[in-house]
PDB file of C-alpha atoms in Angstrom:
ATOM      1  CA  UNK A   1      10.277 -22.767  27.120  1.00 68.00           C
ATOM      2  CA  UNK A   2      14.176 -22.266  27.313  1.00 80.00           C
ATOM      3  CA  UNK A   3      15.395 -19.420  25.297  1.00 89.00           C
ATOM      4  CA  UNK A   4      19.439 -19.879  24.324  1.00 93.00           C
ATOM      5  CA  UNK A   5      21.581 -16.466  26.139  1.00 95.00           C
ATOM      6  CA  UNK A   6      21.842 -14.539  22.537  1.00 97.00           C
ATOM      7  CA  UNK A   7      18.085 -14.003  22.286  1.00 98.00           C
ATOM      8  CA  UNK A   8      19.226 -11.119  24.133  1.00 98.00           C
ATOM      9  CA  UNK A   9      20.615  -9.492  21.515  1.00 98.00           C
ATOM     10  CA  UNK A  10      17.035  -9.626  20.552  1.00 98.00           C
ATOM     11  CA  UNK A  11      15.744  -8.089  23.753  1.00 98.00           C
ATOM     12  CA  UNK A  12      18.201  -5.285  22.484  1.00 98.00           C
ATOM     13  CA  UNK A  13      16.830  -4.863  19.285  1.00 98.00           C
ATOM     14  CA  UNK A  14      13.454  -4.767  20.942  1.00 98.00           C
ATOM     15  CA  UNK A  15      14.669  -2.085  22.715  1.00 98.00           C
ATOM     16  CA  UNK A  16      16.327  -0.046  20.082  1.00 98.00           C
ATOM     17  CA  UNK A  17      12.997   0.001  18.217  1.00 98.00           C
ATOM     18  CA  UNK A  18      11.176   1.567  21.287  1.00 98.00           C
ATOM     19  CA  UNK A  19      14.106   4.401  21.040  1.00 98.00           C
ATOM     20  CA  UNK A  20      13.562   4.245  17.522  1.00 97.00           C
ATOM     21  CA  UNK A  21       9.531   4.461  16.940  1.00 95.00           C
ATOM     22  CA  UNK A  22       8.092   6.161  20.315  1.00 94.00           C
ATOM     23  CA  UNK A  23      11.600   7.801  20.861  1.00 96.00           C
ATOM     24  CA  UNK A  24      12.706   9.813  18.074  1.00 98.00           C
ATOM     25  CA  UNK A  25      10.378   9.438  15.237  1.00 98.00           C
ATOM     26  CA  UNK A  26       7.337  10.748  17.944  1.00 97.00           C
ATOM     27  CA  UNK A  27       9.780  13.544  19.405  1.00 97.00           C
ATOM     28  CA  UNK A  28      10.130  14.849  15.794  1.00 98.00           C
ATOM     29  CA  UNK A  29       6.533  14.665  15.315  1.00 98.00           C
ATOM     30  CA  UNK A  30       6.046  16.756  18.314  1.00 97.00           C
ATOM     31  CA  UNK A  31       8.881  19.508  17.202  1.00 98.00           C
ATOM     32  CA  UNK A  32       7.205  19.766  13.650  1.00 98.00           C
ATOM     33  CA  UNK A  33       3.658  20.247  15.406  1.00 97.00           C
ATOM     34  CA  UNK A  34       5.457  23.332  17.229  1.00 97.00           C
ATOM     35  CA  UNK A  35       6.980  24.110  13.919  1.00 97.00           C
ATOM     36  CA  UNK A  36       4.283  23.886  11.895  1.00 97.00           C
ATOM     37  CA  UNK A  37       1.802  24.791  14.534  1.00 96.00           C
ATOM     38  CA  UNK A  38      -0.586  21.641  13.875  1.00 97.00           C
ATOM     39  CA  UNK A  39      -2.411  21.265  17.065  1.00 95.00           C
ATOM     40  CA  UNK A  40      -3.618  18.590  19.107  1.00 94.00           C
ATOM     41  CA  UNK A  41      -5.979  16.250  18.399  1.00 94.00           C
ATOM     42  CA  UNK A  42      -5.491  16.755  14.530  1.00 94.00           C
ATOM     43  CA  UNK A  43      -3.691  14.143  12.591  1.00 94.00           C
ATOM     44  CA  UNK A  44      -2.872  15.802   9.748  1.00 95.00           C
ATOM     45  CA  UNK A  45      -2.462  19.501   9.190  1.00 96.00           C
ATOM     46  CA  UNK A  46      -5.497  21.367   8.030  1.00 94.00           C
ATOM     47  CA  UNK A  47      -4.899  21.891   4.318  1.00 92.00           C
ATOM     48  CA  UNK A  48      -4.908  25.330   4.308  1.00 95.00           C
ATOM     49  CA  UNK A  49      -1.888  25.764   6.750  1.00 96.00           C
ATOM     50  CA  UNK A  50       0.801  26.801   4.399  1.00 96.00           C
ATOM     51  CA  UNK A  51       2.964  24.308   5.805  1.00 96.00           C
ATOM     52  CA  UNK A  52       1.007  21.195   5.748  1.00 96.00           C
ATOM     53  CA  UNK A  53       2.767  19.195   3.242  1.00 96.00           C
ATOM     54  CA  UNK A  54       5.380  19.668   4.775  1.00 97.00           C
ATOM     55  CA  UNK A  55       4.249  18.382   8.279  1.00 97.00           C
ATOM     56  CA  UNK A  56       2.064  15.587   6.892  1.00 97.00           C
ATOM     57  CA  UNK A  57       5.184  14.147   5.005  1.00 97.00           C
ATOM     58  CA  UNK A  58       6.847  13.762   9.245  1.00 98.00           C
ATOM     59  CA  UNK A  59       3.569  12.680  10.517  1.00 97.00           C
ATOM     60  CA  UNK A  60       3.323  10.799   7.585  1.00 97.00           C
ATOM     61  CA  UNK A  61       7.007   9.070   8.030  1.00 97.00           C
ATOM     62  CA  UNK A  62       5.775   8.217  11.341  1.00 97.00           C
ATOM     63  CA  UNK A  63       2.648   6.571  10.969  1.00 97.00           C
ATOM     64  CA  UNK A  64       3.850   4.125   8.091  1.00 96.00           C
ATOM     65  CA  UNK A  65       6.286   3.017  10.855  1.00 97.00           C
ATOM     66  CA  UNK A  66       3.801   2.400  13.168  1.00 97.00           C
ATOM     67  CA  UNK A  67       1.773   0.692  11.181  1.00 97.00           C
ATOM     68  CA  UNK A  68       4.388  -2.191  10.290  1.00 97.00           C
ATOM     69  CA  UNK A  69       5.515  -2.425  13.884  1.00 98.00           C
ATOM     70  CA  UNK A  70       3.586  -5.265  15.054  1.00 98.00           C
ATOM     71  CA  UNK A  71       4.405  -7.426  11.653  1.00 98.00           C
ATOM     72  CA  UNK A  72       8.278  -6.315  12.455  1.00 98.00           C
ATOM     73  CA  UNK A  73       8.146  -6.744  15.807  1.00 98.00           C
ATOM     74  CA  UNK A  74       6.367 -10.564  15.823  1.00 98.00           C
ATOM     75  CA  UNK A  75       9.340 -11.535  12.880  1.00 98.00           C
ATOM     76  CA  UNK A  76      12.014  -9.701  15.310  1.00 98.00           C
ATOM     77  CA  UNK A  77      10.751 -12.060  18.206  1.00 98.00           C
ATOM     78  CA  UNK A  78       9.189 -16.139  16.191  1.00 97.00           C
ATOM     79  CA  UNK A  79      12.695 -15.933  14.316  1.00 97.00           C
ATOM     80  CA  UNK A  80      14.916 -14.986  16.897  1.00 97.00           C
ATOM     81  CA  UNK A  81      13.920 -17.777  18.912  1.00 96.00           C
ATOM     82  CA  UNK A  82      15.485 -20.475  16.284  1.00 95.00           C
ATOM     83  CA  UNK A  83      17.669 -17.444  14.965  1.00 97.00           C
ATOM     84  CA  UNK A  84      18.619 -14.810  17.762  1.00 98.00           C
ATOM     85  CA  UNK A  85      21.780 -13.861  16.285  1.00 98.00           C
ATOM     86  CA  UNK A  86      20.597 -13.044  12.561  1.00 98.00           C
ATOM     87  CA  UNK A  87      17.454 -11.615  13.724  1.00 98.00           C
ATOM     88  CA  UNK A  88      19.290  -9.171  15.264  1.00 98.00           C
ATOM     89  CA  UNK A  89      21.380  -8.438  13.157  1.00 98.00           C
ATOM     90  CA  UNK A  90      18.455  -8.403  10.696  1.00 98.00           C
ATOM     91  CA  UNK A  91      16.629  -6.373  13.025  1.00 98.00           C
ATOM     92  CA  UNK A  92      19.587  -3.620  13.575  1.00 98.00           C
ATOM     93  CA  UNK A  93      19.369  -3.321   9.412  1.00 98.00           C
ATOM     94  CA  UNK A  94      15.829  -2.655   9.591  1.00 98.00           C
ATOM     95  CA  UNK A  95      15.470  -0.361  11.723  1.00 98.00           C
ATOM     96  CA  UNK A  96      18.670   1.959  10.252  1.00 98.00           C
ATOM     97  CA  UNK A  97      16.345   0.858   6.820  1.00 98.00           C
ATOM     98  CA  UNK A  98      13.456   3.140   8.804  1.00 98.00           C
ATOM     99  CA  UNK A  99      15.468   5.910  10.336  1.00 98.00           C
ATOM    100  CA  UNK A 100      16.456   6.852   6.306  1.00 98.00           C
ATOM    101  CA  UNK A 101      13.297   5.928   4.958  1.00 98.00           C
ATOM    102  CA  UNK A 102      11.591   8.459   8.297  1.00 98.00           C
ATOM    103  CA  UNK A 103      14.197  11.396   7.452  1.00 98.00           C
ATOM    104  CA  UNK A 104      13.865  11.274   4.019  1.00 98.00           C
ATOM    105  CA  UNK A 105      10.597  11.440   4.184  1.00 97.00           C
ATOM    106  CA  UNK A 106      10.305  14.499   6.645  1.00 97.00           C
ATOM    107  CA  UNK A 107      12.067  16.961   4.411  1.00 96.00           C
ATOM    108  CA  UNK A 108       9.233  17.545   2.201  1.00 95.00           C
ATOM    109  CA  UNK A 109       9.882  15.709  -0.379  1.00 96.00           C
ATOM    110  CA  UNK A 110       7.688  12.095  -0.964  1.00 95.00           C
ATOM    111  CA  UNK A 111      10.182  10.691  -2.862  1.00 96.00           C
ATOM    112  CA  UNK A 112      13.463  10.657  -0.610  1.00 97.00           C
ATOM    113  CA  UNK A 113      11.734   8.098   1.666  1.00 97.00           C
ATOM    114  CA  UNK A 114      12.800   5.896  -0.956  1.00 97.00           C
ATOM    115  CA  UNK A 115      16.080   5.323   0.391  1.00 97.00           C
ATOM    116  CA  UNK A 116      15.501   3.824   2.954  1.00 97.00           C
ATOM    117  CA  UNK A 117      12.866   1.837   1.207  1.00 96.00           C
ATOM    118  CA  UNK A 118      16.245  -1.409   2.077  1.00 97.00           C
ATOM    119  CA  UNK A 119      14.146  -1.995   4.873  1.00 98.00           C
ATOM    120  CA  UNK A 120      11.969  -4.184   2.997  1.00 98.00           C
ATOM    121  CA  UNK A 121      14.611  -6.353   1.769  1.00 98.00           C
ATOM    122  CA  UNK A 122      15.523  -7.296   6.150  1.00 98.00           C
ATOM    123  CA  UNK A 123      11.611  -7.746   5.966  1.00 98.00           C
ATOM    124  CA  UNK A 124      12.065 -10.254   3.105  1.00 98.00           C
ATOM    125  CA  UNK A 125      14.879 -11.735   4.985  1.00 98.00           C
ATOM    126  CA  UNK A 126      12.830 -12.307   8.170  1.00 98.00           C
ATOM    127  CA  UNK A 127      10.100 -14.248   6.093  1.00 98.00           C
ATOM    128  CA  UNK A 128      12.686 -16.352   4.653  1.00 98.00           C
ATOM    129  CA  UNK A 129      13.692 -16.945   8.654  1.00 98.00           C
ATOM    130  CA  UNK A 130      10.388 -17.326  10.322  1.00 97.00           C
ATOM    131  CA  UNK A 131       9.634 -20.293   6.759  1.00 97.00           C
ATOM    132  CA  UNK A 132      12.944 -22.126   7.822  1.00 97.00           C
ATOM    133  CA  UNK A 133      12.261 -21.662  11.492  1.00 95.00           C
ATOM    134  CA  UNK A 134       8.426 -23.564  11.792  1.00 95.00           C
ATOM    135  CA  UNK A 135       9.917 -26.193   8.778  1.00 95.00           C
ATOM    136  CA  UNK A 136      12.353 -26.954  11.411  1.00 92.00           C
ATOM    137  CA  UNK A 137      10.167 -26.922  14.574  1.00 91.00           C
ATOM    138  CA  UNK A 138       7.693 -29.319  12.084  1.00 93.00           C
ATOM    139  CA  UNK A 139      10.681 -31.550  11.467  1.00 93.00           C
ATOM    140  CA  UNK A 140      11.673 -31.709  15.100  1.00 89.00           C
ATOM    141  CA  UNK A 141       8.150 -32.538  16.162  1.00 80.00           C
ATOM    142  CA  UNK A 142       7.198 -35.359  13.971  1.00 76.00           C
TER     143      UNK A 142
END
């Protein structure tokens, strides 16, 4: 299988996603642990902690992104095989949405996460690209 040269853009978005999910967001959770005195291995703050909701919002913003990360990567890479530039652009839009989502959630006001909900449109677009790719591949096989 040969990759289109433009698939390099997809690879760069994969790398950017690592920086977003495992760099920026993870580091933000580490900072929040220190700030709100939440010790490892606790995933969430004890309810006795006066800042429990503030910490939990930061943690939940990151965890939600990680829960959806495999699906995002699969869509980015698989759609990128047929549509590398379009997939890379869609991936960047998704990541920007995830950052806005995370920053909104991290304010401690869960409703502010919805400002970044436009990442869902990027995922819907990826689904369309995947179906289009599959149909194209199946038609060329016959």
